[in-house]
Coordinates of C-alpha atoms in Angstrom, one line a residue:
X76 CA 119.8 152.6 59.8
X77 CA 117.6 152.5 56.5
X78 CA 114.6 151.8 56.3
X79 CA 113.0 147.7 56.2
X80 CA 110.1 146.9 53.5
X81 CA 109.0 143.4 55.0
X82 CA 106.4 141.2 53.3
X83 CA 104.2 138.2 54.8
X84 CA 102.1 135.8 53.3
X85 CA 99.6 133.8 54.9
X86 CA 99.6 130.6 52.7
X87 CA 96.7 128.4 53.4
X88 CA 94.7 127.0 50.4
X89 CA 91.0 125.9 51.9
X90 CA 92.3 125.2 54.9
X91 CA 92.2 128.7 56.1
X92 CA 88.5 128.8 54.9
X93 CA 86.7 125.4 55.0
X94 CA 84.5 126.6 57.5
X95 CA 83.5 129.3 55.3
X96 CA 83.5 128.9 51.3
X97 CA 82.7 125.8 49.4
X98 CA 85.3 123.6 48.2
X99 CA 84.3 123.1 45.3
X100 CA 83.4 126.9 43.8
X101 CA 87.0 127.6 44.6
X102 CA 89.2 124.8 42.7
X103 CA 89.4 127.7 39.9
X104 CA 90.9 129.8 42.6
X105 CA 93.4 127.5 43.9
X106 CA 94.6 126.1 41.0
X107 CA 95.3 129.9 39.4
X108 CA 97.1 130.1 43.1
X109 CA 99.3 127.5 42.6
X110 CA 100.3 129.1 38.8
X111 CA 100.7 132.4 40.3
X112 CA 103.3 131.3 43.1
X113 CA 106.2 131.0 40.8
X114 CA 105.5 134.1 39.2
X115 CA 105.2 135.7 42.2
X116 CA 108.2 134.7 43.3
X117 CA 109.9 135.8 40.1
X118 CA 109.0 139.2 41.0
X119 CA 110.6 139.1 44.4
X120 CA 113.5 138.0 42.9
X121 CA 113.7 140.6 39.9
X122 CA 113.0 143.7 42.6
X123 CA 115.4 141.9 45.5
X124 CA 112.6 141.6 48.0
X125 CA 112.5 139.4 50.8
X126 CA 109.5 137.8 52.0
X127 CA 107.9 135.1 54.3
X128 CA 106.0 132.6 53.3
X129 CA 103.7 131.3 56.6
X130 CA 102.2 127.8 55.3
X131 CA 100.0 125.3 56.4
X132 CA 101.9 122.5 57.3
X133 CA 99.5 120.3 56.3
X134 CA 99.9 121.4 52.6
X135 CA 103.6 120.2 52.9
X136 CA 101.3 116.5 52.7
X137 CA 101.6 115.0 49.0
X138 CA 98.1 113.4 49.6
X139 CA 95.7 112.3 52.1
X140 CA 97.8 109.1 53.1
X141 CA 101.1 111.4 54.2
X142 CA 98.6 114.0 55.5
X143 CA 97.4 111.4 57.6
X144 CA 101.1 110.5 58.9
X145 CA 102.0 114.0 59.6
X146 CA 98.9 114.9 61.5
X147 CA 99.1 115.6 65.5
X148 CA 98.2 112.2 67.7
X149 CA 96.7 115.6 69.6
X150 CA 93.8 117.5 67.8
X151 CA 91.8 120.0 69.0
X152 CA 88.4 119.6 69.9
X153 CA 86.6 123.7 69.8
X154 CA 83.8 124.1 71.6
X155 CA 82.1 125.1 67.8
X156 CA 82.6 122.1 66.5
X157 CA 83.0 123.8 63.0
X158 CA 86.7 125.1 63.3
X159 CA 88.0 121.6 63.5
X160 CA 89.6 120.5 60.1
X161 CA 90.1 117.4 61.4
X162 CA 86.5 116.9 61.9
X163 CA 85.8 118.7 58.4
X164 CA 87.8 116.0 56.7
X165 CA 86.1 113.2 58.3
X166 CA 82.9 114.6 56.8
X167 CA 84.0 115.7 53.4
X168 CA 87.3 113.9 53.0
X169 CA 90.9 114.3 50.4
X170 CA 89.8 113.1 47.5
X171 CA 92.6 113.5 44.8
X172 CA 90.3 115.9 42.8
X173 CA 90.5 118.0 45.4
X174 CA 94.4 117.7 45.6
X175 CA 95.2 121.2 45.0
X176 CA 92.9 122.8 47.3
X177 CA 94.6 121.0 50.4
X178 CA 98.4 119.9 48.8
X179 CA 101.3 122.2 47.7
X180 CA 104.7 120.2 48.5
X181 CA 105.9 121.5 44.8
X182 CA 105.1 124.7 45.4
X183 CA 106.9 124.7 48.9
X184 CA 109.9 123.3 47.5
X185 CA 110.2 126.4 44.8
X186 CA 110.0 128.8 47.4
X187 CA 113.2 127.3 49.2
X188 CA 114.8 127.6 45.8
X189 CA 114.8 131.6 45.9
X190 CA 116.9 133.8 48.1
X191 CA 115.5 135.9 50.6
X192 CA 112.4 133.9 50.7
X193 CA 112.1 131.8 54.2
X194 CA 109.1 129.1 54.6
X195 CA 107.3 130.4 58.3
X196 CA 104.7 128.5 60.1
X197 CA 101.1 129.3 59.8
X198 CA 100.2 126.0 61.8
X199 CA 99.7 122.9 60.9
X200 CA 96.1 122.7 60.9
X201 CA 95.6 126.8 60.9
X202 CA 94.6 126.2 64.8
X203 CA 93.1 129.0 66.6
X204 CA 94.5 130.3 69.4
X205 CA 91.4 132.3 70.8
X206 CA 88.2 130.1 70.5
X207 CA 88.0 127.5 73.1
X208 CA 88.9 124.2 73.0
X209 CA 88.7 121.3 76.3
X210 CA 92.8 121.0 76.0
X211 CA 95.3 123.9 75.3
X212 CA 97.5 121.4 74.8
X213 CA 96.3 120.7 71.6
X214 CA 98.2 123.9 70.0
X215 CA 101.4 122.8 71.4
X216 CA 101.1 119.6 69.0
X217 CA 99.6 121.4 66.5
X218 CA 103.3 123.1 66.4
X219 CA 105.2 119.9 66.7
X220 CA 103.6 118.5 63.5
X221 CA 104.3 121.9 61.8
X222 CA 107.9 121.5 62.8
X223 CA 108.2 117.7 61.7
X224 CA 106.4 118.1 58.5
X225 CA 109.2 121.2 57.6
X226 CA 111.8 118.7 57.9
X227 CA 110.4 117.0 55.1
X228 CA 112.2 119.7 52.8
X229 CA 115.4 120.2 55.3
X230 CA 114.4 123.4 57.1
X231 CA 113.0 124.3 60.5
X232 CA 110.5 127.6 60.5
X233 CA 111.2 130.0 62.5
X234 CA 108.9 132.7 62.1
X235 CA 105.0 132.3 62.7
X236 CA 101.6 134.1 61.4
X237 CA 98.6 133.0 63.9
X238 CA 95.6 132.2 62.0
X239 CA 92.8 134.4 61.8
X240 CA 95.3 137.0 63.3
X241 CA 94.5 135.0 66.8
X242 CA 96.8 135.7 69.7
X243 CA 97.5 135.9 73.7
X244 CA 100.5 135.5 76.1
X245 CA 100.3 131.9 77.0
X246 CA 100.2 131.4 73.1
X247 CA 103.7 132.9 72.3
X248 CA 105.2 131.4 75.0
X249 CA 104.5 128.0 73.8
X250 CA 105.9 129.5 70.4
X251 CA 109.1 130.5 72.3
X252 CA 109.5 127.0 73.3
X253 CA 108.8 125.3 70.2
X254 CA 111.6 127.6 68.4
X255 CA 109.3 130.2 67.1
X256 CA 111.7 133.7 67.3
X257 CA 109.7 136.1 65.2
X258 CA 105.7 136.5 65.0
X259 CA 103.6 139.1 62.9
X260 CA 101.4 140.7 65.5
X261 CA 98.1 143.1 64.5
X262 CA 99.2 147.2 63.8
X263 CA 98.5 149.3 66.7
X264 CA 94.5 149.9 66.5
X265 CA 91.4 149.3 68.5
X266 CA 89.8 147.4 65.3
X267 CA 93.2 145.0 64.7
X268 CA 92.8 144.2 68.1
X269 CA 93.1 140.1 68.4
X270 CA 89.5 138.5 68.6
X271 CA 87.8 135.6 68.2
X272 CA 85.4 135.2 65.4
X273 CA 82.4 135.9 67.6
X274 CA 83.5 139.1 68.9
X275 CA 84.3 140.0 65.7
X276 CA 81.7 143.0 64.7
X277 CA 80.3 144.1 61.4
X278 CA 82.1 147.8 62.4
X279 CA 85.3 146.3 63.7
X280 CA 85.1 144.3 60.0
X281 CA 83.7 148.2 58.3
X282 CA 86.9 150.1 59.6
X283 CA 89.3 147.6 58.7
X284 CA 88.1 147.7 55.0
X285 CA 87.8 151.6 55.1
X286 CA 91.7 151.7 56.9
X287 CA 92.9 150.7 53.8
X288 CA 91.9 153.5 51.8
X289 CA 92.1 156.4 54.5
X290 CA 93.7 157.4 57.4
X291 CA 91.5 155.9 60.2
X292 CA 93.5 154.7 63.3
X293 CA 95.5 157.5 65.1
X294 CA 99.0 156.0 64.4
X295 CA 101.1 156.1 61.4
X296 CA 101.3 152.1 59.4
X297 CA 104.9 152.2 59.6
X298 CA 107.3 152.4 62.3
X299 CA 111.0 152.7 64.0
X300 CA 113.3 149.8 64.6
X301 CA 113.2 150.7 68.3
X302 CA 109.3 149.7 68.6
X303 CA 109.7 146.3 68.0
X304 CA 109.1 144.6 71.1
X305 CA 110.6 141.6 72.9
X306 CA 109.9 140.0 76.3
X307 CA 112.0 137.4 77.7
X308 CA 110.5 133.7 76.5
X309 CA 108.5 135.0 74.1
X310 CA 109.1 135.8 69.8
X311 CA 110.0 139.0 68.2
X312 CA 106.3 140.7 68.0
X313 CA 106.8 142.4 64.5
X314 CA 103.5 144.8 63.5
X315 CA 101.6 144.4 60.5
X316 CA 101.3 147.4 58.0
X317 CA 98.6 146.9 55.9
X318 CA 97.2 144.1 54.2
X319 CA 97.1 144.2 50.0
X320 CA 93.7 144.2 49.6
X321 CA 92.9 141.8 46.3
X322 CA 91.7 143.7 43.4
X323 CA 88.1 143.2 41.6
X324 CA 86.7 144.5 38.7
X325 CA 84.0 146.1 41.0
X326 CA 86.3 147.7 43.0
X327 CA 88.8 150.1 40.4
X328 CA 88.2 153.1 41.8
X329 CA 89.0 152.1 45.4
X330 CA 91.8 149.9 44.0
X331 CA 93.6 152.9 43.4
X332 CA 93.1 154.5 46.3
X333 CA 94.5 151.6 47.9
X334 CA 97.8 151.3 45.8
X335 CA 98.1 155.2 46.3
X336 CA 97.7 154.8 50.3
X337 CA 100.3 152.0 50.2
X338 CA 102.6 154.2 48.0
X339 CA 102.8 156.8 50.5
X340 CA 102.9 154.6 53.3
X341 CA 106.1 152.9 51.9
X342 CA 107.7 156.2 50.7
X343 CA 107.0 157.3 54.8
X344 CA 108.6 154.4 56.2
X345 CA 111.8 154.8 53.5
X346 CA 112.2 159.0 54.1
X347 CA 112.0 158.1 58.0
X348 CA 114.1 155.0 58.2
X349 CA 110.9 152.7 59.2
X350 CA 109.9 149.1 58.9
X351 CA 106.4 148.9 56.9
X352 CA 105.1 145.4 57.1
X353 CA 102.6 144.0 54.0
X354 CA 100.7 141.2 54.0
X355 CA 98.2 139.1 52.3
X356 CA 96.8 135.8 51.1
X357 CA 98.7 133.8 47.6
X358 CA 94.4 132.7 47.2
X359 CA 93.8 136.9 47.6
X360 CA 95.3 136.4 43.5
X361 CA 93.5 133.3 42.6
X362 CA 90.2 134.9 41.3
X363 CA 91.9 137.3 39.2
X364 CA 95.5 136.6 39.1
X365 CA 96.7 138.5 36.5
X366 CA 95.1 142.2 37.8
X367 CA 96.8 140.8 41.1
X368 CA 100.3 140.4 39.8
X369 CA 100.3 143.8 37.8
X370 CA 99.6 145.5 41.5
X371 CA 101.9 143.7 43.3
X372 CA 104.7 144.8 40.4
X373 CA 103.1 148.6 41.1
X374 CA 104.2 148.1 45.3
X375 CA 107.2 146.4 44.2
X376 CA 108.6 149.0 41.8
X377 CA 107.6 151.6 44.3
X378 CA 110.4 149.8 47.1
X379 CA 112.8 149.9 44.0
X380 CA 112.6 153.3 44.0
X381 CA 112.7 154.1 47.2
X382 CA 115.3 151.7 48.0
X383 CA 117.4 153.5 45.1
X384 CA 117.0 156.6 46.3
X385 CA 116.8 156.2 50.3
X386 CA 118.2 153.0 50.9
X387 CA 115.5 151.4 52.0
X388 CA 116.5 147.2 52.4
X389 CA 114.1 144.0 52.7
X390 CA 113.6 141.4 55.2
X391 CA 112.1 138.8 55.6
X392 CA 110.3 138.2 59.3
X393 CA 113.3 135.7 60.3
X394 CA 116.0 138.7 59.1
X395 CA 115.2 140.7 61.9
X396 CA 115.7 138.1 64.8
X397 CA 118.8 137.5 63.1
X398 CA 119.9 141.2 63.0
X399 CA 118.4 142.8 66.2
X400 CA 118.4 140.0 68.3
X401 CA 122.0 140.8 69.9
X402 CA 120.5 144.5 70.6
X403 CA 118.2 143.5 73.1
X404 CA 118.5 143.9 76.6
X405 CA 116.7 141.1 78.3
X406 CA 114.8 142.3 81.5
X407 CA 112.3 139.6 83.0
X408 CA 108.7 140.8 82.4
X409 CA 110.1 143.8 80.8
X410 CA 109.7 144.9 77.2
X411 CA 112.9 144.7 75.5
X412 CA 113.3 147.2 72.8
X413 CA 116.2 147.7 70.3
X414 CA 118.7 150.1 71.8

């Protein structure tokens, strides 16, 4: 079988970061976000690449009203108070002239509009699944708002990125039972290892930087079909690659290195018939969007030609439950692996 170029995004606006960057320093940066989605997605099309798009549910709100509708009746209260949104919004609020930093029910709705591109989950409130909280039940709800507020534009999400890259067992089997089939899981490395944001060290945070620019971990980015693993109740578990580091006009030197790296990465995975999985943030392009966009057409041009000359297809995270799923040999407590 060919080789699969897969991309992710985690879509999140401020709500993956309001409990680390000011609101109001990065309206620039969302708004450009919001101009670059179409354009984006323009690309995908032109180049035939298939992509998922893991969103916030709670940017599928039109305003702070509906937000308020669509919220869980179960929220999560952390034991740091400061990863609650909920508690966030009670203290700084929706105000419409922060619309576009919260709200992106256009934006959603063009995505749906494009083939190949399916609208994941990245939870409704971009819950974390490894700090502590006084009910785990709370991330069960958390889902069952994402799903409702997806029927908003007809579909029901599949696939799933955990915020923060935030993970365990008990976690994707409550994904299994809320129809979750596919989830992005961390490559194989000691430093992608799922943490919480305390554990996380300055050299876990120094190697995954330097990763994407040389060969650190021991294993190659991409890999065969038959190491995506499955147990019985639980998603798809489908590796990251690398993550498309955003550029910066401080950083041209190592922004080539980076695009180089990802070249021969991708032209790896293509010659051997692997799946290499990219990722990144729509708000990684909002502070220089246009730099952004001309090095996602250098990756994308690269999978053209290696898709011309190898074969090399494109999925999306929910094309592979939909093609391997009927390979795999279900053993209880056993890793299932495509035969």
């Amino acid at each position: 079988m060919a080789g699969v170029f897969t991309i992710s995004l985690d879509f999140e606006l401020h709500w993956g970061v309001f409990d680390k960057r000011d609101r109001k320093s990065r309206l620039l940066c969302y708004q450009n976000t919001i101009r670059t989605v179409p354009k984006m997605l323009a690309l995908f099309e032109a180049h035939g690449v298939h992509v998922t798009w893991a969103t916030v549910g709670s940017m599928f709100a039109s305003d702070a009203e509906e937000w308020n509708q669509l919220k869980p009746s179960l929220q999560p209260e952390y034991a740091n108070e400061g990863y609650s949104p909920y508690r966030w919004v009670a203290q700084h609020g929706l105000q419409p002239e922060y619309h576009v930093a919260h709200f992106a029910p256009d934006a959603v709705k063009s995505i749906l509009q494009y083939k190949g591109q399916e609208l994941g989950t990245h939870t409704f409130s971009h819950y974390y699944c490894l700090e502590q909280v006084k009910q785990p039940e709370a991330f069960e709800a958390d889902l069952k708002a994402a799903n409702a507020a997806a029927l908003k534009f007809g579909t029901q999400t599949t696939s799933l990125i955990f915020p923060r890259n935030q993970y365990n067992a008990q976690a994707l089997r409550v994904c299994y039972e809320n129809g979750i089939r596919v989830v992005r899981s961390n490559p194989d490395a000691r430093f992608w290892t799922p943490i919480n944001d305390k554990d996380a060290s300055l050299l876990r945070k120094v190697l995954r930087t330097g990763d994407a620019y040389i060969q650190l971990g021991s294993t190659r980015s991409s890999y065969p079909l038959t190491a995506i693993a499955k147990r019985v109740n639980e998603p798809m578990l489908l590796p990251a690659s690398r993550f498309l580091r955003p550029w910066h006009p401080a950083h041209r030197f190592t922004n080539k290195l980076m695009l180089r790296r990802i070249n021969k990465e991708l032209e790896t995975a293509a010659k051997l018939h692997e799946c290499y999985h990219l990722w990144w943030h729509p708000e990684n392009f909002g502070d220089f969007p246009q730099e952004n966009l001309e090095n996602l057409a250098i990756v994308l041009e690269q999978y053209k030609k290696y898709r011309q000359k190898y074969g090399m297809q494109s999925w999306n995270m929910g094309e592979y439950e939909h093609h391997l799923a009927d390979k795999y040999v279900k053993h209880e407590h056993q890793v299932c692996n495509v035969g």
